[in-house]
Coordinates of C-alpha atoms in Angstrom, one line a residue:
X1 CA 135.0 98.4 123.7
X2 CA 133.1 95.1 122.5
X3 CA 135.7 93.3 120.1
X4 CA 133.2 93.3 116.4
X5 CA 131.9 89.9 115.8
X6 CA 133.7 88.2 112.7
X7 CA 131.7 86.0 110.7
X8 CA 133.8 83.4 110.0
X9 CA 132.9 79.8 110.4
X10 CA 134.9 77.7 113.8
X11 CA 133.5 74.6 113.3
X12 CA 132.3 72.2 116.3
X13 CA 133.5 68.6 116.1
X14 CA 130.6 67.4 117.9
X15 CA 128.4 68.6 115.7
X16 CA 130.2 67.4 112.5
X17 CA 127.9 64.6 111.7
X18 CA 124.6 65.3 113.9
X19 CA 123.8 68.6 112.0
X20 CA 126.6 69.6 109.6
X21 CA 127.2 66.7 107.4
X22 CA 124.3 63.9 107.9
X23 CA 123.6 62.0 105.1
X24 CA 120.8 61.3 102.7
X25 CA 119.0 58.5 101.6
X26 CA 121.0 58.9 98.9
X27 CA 124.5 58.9 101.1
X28 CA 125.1 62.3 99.8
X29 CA 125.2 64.9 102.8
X30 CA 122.4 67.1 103.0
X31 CA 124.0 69.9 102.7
X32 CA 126.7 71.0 100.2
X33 CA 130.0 70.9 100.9
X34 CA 131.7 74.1 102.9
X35 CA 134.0 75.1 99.4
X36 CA 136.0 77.8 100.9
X37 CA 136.8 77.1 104.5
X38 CA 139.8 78.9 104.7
X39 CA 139.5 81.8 101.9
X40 CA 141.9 83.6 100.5
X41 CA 143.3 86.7 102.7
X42 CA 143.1 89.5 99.8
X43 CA 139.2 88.9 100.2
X44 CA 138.9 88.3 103.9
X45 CA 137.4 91.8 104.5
X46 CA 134.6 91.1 101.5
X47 CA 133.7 87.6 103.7
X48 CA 134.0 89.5 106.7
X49 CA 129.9 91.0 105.7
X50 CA 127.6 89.0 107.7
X51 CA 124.9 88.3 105.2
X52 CA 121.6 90.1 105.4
X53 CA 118.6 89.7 103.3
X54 CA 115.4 91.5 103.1
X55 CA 112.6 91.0 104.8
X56 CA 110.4 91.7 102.5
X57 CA 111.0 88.5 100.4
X58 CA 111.3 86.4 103.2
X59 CA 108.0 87.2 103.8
X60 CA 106.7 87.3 100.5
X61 CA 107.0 84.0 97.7
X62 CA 109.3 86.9 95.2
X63 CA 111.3 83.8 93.7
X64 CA 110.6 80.4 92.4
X65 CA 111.6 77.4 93.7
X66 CA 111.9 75.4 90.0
X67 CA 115.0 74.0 89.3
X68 CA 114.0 74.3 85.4
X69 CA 113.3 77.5 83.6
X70 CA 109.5 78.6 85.3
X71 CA 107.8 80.3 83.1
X72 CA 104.5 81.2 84.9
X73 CA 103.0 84.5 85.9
X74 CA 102.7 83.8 89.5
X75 CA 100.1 86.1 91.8
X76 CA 100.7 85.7 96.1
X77 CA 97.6 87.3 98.3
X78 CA 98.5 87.7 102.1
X79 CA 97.2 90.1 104.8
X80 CA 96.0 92.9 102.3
X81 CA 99.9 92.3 100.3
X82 CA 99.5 91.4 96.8
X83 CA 102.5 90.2 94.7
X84 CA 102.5 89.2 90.7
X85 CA 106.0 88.3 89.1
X86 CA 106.0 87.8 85.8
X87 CA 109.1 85.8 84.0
X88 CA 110.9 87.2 81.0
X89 CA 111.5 84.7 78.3
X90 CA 114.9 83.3 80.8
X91 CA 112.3 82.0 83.0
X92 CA 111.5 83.8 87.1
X93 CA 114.5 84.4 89.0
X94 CA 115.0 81.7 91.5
X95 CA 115.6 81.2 95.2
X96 CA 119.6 80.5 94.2
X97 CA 119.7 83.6 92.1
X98 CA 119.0 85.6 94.9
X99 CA 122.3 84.8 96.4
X100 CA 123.3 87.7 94.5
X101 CA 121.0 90.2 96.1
X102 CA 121.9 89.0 99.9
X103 CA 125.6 89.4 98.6
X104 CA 125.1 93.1 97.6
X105 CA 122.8 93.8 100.9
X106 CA 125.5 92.7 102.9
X107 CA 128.1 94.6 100.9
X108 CA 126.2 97.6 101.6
X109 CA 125.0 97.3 104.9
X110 CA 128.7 96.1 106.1
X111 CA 129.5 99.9 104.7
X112 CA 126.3 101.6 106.4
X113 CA 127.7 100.0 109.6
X114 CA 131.0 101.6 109.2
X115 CA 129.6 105.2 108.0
X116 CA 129.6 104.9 104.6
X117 CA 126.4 106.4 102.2
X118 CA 125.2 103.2 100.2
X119 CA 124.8 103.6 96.3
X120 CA 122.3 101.8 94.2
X121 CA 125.1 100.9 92.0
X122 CA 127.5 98.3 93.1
X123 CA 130.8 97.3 91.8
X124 CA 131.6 93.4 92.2
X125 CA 134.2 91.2 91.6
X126 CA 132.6 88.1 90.5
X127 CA 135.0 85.3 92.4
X128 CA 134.2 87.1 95.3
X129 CA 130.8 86.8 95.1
X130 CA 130.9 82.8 93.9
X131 CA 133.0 82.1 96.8
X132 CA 131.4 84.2 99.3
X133 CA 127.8 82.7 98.2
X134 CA 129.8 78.9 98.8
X135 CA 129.9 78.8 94.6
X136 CA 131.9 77.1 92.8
X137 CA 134.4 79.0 90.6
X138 CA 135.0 77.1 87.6
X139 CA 133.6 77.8 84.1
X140 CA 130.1 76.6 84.6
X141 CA 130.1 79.1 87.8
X142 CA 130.6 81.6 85.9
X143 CA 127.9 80.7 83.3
X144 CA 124.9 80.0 86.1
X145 CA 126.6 83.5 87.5
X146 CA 125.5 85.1 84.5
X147 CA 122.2 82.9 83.5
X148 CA 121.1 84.5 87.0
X149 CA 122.2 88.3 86.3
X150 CA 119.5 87.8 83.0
X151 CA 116.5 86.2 85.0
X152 CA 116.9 89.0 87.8
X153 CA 116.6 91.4 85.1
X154 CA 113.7 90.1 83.1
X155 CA 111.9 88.9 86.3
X156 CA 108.9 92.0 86.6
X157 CA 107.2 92.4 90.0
X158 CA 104.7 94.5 90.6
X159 CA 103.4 94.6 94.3
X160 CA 102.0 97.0 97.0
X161 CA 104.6 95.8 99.6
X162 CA 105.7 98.6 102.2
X163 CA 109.4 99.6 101.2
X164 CA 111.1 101.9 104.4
X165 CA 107.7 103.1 105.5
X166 CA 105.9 104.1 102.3
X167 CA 103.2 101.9 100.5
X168 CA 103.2 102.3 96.8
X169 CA 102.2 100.0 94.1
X170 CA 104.3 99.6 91.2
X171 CA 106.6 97.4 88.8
X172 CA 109.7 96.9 89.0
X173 CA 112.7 94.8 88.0
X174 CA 114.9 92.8 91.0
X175 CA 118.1 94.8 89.3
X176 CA 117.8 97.8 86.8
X177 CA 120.8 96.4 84.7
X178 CA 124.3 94.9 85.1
X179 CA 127.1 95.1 83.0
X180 CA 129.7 92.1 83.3
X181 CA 133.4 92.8 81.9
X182 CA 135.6 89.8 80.9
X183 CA 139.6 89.3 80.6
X184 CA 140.4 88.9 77.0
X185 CA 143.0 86.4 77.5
X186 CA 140.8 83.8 80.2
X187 CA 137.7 84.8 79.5
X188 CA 136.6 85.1 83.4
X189 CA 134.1 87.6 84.4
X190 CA 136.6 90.5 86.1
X191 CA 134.2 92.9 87.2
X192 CA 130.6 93.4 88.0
X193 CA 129.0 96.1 87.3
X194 CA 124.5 96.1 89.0
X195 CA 122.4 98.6 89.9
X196 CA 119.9 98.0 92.3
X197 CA 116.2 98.4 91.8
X198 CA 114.8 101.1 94.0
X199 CA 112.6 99.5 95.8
X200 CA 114.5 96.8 97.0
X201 CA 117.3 99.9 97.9
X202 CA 114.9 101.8 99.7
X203 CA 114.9 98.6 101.8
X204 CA 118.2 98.6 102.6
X205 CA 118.4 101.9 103.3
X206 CA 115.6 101.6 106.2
X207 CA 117.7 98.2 107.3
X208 CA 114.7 96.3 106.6
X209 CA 117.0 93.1 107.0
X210 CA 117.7 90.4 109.2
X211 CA 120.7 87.8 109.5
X212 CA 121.3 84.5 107.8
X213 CA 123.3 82.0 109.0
X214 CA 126.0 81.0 107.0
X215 CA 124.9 77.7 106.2
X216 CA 122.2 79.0 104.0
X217 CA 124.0 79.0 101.3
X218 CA 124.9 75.2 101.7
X219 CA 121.4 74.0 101.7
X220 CA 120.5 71.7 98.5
X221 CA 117.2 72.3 98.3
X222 CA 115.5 75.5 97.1
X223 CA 112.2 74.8 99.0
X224 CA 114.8 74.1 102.2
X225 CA 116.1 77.9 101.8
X226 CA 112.8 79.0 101.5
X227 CA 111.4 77.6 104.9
X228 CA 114.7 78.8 106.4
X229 CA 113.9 82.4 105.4
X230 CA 110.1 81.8 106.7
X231 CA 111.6 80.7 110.4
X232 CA 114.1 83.4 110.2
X233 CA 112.1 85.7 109.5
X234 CA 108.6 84.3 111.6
X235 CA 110.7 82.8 114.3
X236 CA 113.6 84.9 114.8
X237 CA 114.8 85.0 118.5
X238 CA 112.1 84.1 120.0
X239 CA 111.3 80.2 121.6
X240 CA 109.6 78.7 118.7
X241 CA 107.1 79.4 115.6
X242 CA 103.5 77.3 115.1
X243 CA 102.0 77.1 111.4
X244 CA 99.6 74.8 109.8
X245 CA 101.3 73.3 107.0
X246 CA 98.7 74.8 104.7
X247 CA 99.8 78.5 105.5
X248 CA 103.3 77.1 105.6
X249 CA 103.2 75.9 102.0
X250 CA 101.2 79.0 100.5
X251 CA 103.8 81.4 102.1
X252 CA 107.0 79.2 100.4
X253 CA 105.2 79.6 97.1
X254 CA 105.3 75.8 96.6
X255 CA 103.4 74.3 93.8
X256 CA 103.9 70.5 94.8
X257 CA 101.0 68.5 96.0
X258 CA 100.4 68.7 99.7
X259 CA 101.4 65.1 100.0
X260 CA 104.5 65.8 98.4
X261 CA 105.1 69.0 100.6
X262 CA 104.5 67.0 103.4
X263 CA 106.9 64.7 103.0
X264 CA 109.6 67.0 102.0
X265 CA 108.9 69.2 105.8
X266 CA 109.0 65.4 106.9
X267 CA 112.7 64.8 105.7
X268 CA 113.6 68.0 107.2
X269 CA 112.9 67.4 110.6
X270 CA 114.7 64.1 110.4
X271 CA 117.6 64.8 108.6
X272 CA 117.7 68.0 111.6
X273 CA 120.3 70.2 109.1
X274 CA 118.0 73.5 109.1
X275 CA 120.6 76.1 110.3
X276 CA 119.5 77.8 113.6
X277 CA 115.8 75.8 114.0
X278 CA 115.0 72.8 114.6
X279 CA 111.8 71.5 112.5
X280 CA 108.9 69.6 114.5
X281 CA 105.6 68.2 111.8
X282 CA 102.4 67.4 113.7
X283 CA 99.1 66.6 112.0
X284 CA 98.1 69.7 110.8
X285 CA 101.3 71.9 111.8
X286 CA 104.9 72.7 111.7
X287 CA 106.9 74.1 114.6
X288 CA 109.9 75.6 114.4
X289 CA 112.2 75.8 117.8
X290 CA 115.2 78.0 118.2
X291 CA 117.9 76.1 118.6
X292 CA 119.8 78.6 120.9
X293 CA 116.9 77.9 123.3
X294 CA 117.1 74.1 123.0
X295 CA 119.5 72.5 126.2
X296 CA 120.2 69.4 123.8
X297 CA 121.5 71.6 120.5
X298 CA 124.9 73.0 121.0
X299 CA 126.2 75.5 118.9
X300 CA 127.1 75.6 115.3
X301 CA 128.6 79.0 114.8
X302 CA 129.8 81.9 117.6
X303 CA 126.8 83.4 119.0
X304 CA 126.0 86.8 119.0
X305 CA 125.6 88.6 122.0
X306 CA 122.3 89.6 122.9
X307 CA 121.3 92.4 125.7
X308 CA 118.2 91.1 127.6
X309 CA 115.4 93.0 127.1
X310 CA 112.8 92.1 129.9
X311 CA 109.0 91.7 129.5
X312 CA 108.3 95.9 130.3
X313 CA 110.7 96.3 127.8
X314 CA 109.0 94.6 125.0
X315 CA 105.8 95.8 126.1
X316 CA 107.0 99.8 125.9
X317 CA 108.8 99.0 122.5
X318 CA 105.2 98.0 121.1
X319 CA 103.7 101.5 122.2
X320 CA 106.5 103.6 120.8
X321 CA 106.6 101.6 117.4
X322 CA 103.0 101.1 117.0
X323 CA 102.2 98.2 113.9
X324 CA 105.9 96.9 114.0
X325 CA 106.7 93.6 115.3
X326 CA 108.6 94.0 117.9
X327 CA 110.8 90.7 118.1
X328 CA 111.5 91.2 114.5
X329 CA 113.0 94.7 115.5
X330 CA 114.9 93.0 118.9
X331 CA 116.5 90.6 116.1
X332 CA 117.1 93.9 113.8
X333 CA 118.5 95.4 116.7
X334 CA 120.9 92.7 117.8
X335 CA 122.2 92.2 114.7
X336 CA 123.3 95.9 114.2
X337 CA 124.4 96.4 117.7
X338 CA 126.7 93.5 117.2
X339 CA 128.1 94.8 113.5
X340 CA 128.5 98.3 114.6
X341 CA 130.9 97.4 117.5
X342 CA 129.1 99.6 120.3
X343 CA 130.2 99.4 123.9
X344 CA 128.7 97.3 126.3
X345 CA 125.1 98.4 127.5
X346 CA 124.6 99.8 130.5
X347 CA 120.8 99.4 130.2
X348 CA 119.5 97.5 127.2
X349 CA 115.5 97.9 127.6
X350 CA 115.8 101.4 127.6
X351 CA 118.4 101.1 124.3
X352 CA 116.1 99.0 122.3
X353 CA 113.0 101.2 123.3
X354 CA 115.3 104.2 121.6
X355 CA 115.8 102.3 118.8
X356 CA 111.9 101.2 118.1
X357 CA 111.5 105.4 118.9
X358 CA 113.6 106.3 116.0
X359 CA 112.5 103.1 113.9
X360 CA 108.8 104.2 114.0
X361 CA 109.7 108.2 113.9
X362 CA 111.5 107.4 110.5
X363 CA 109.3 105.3 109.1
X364 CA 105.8 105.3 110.9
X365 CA 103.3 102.4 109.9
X366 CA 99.8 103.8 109.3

């Protein structure tokens, strides 16, 4: 059998400065500071999740990037998708509140990988989540904690994105509610209490996910975890990804001026600290290169392994999953065969071709 692949960090000297910790302009690294390095052992098996996030709103600008309450009705058009969120009187849900939501897709798909049903409603200890997201866990943790329960709530989207399959246009809430419990005697959240919308748990249930790198949740910048999720999601496995800056910037929901957003992609591929790509500006476009494929980038974390699939592979994956893309599912793929522990592969083409089969069968795109 395949030993499971742990995600816990082994840092790479070399790569202490070039990628990990280079500084700003401002001499503060670019990216925050790894708080929990060696967590505590009675939550190892909660930081053992590898975290997952939906692919929907990687796609699709769902949060805002403000780092003040935003108070706009926002409306994205893409490709026939059409999303409007509207803020409750808290303000949108943000790009850092979602850390919550990729801690409870996690949760749950670390228990669909071992057999378990997944529940809409989740029960959460709230230090585990701070320290699992890289929060800190002091009192002002705990208030942003619950600041971001309140804008997840009151943030209403209604949109006619395709959730496992089906196409339905409705309005919903990011979580149906959420009931925090607090110790009398410290005050400290104790338990968590959320329930799920149901469209973002039909997601989950069709593992319409992909993988983020640890480091995700040390980058500063919100715009910086949103152009992670678009090469994530865009890029994936494969060499590298080509936008033009324009599509690039309508995609991360960005309201700055293009001059401004320009020189923010600038200090990105300079400063060289975007977890698993490497970011390239030209005149008109941004190109994002795998750094796995790139003989000059060493590694940051373990790899996972991943079967080749050759060319006739790919190319009989596209007929029997018809309207999926089919890197997107190799990276799907990958990332489940590596959680679930399977045995080594005798023939990889043919298992990823059975798993776009069953993919499309379940869930056919019309």
């Amino acid at each position: 059998m395949k030993p499971r692949i742990k995600a816990t960090r082994q840092r790479n000297p070399e790569l202490a400065l070039t990628v990990n910790e280079t500084p700003n302009i401002d001499g503060r690294s670019v990216l925050l500071p790894e708080r929990y390095p060696t967590p505590d052992l009675f939550i190892c098996d909660v930081l053992d999740a590898i975290p997952k996030d939906d692919m929907a709103s990687m796609e699709h600008p769902i949060f805002s990037l403000a780092t003040k309450p935003d108070r706009r009705i926002f409306r994205y058009e893409h490709n026939g998708n059409t999303v409007e969120i509207v803020p409750s009187v808290k303000g949108l849900a943000t790009i850092h509140d979602k850390d919550i939501l990729i801690y409870c897709i996690s949760q749950l798909i670390a228990k669909m990988n071992q057999g378990e049903q997944p529940n809409r409603t989740l029960h959460l200890t709230a230090r585990d989540l701070l320290v699992w997201t890289n929060r800190q866990t002091d009192g002002d943790g705990y208030k942003r904690l619950r600041s971001a329960f309140e804008r997840l709530a009151g943030t209403r989207i209604t949109t006619n994105i395709k959730a496992n399959g089906e196409e339905i246009t409705e309005g919903f809430g990011l979580i149906n509610e959420w009931r925090i419990v607090r110790k009398t005697n410290s005050g400290q959240m104790s338990e968590i209490k959320v329930t799920l919308s149901e469209w973002l748990f039909r997601m989950i249930e069709g593992r319409s996910v992909l993988t983020l790198h640890r480091d995700y949740f040390r980058l500063r910048k919100p715009l910086e975890r949103r152009i992670y999720e678009l090469a994530r999601k865009h890029c994936g496995a494969q060499e590298k990804w080509v936008v033009s800056i324009e599509i690039l910037q309508k995609k991360t929901g960005a309201s700055s001026h293009i001059r401004v957003f320009r020189s923010m992609l600038r200090d990105l591929a300079i400063n060289n600290h975007l977890p698993d790509y490497a970011v390239e500006i030209n005149s008109n476009t941004v190109t994002f290169r795998n750094r796995e494929t790139m003989d000059t980038v060493k590694v940051i974390e373990p790899k996972l392994q991943k079967p080749f699939v050759d060319p006739e592979g790919f190319h009989d994956a596209r007929g029997v999953a018809p309207g999926y893309d089919v890197y997107a599912l190799y990276d799907e793929w990958v990332s489940w065969w590596n959680d679930s522990g399977q045995p080594e592969l005798q023939n990889p083409s043919a298992a990823f071709v059975g798993f776009c089969r069953n993919r499309h069968k379940r869930n056919p795109i019309r």
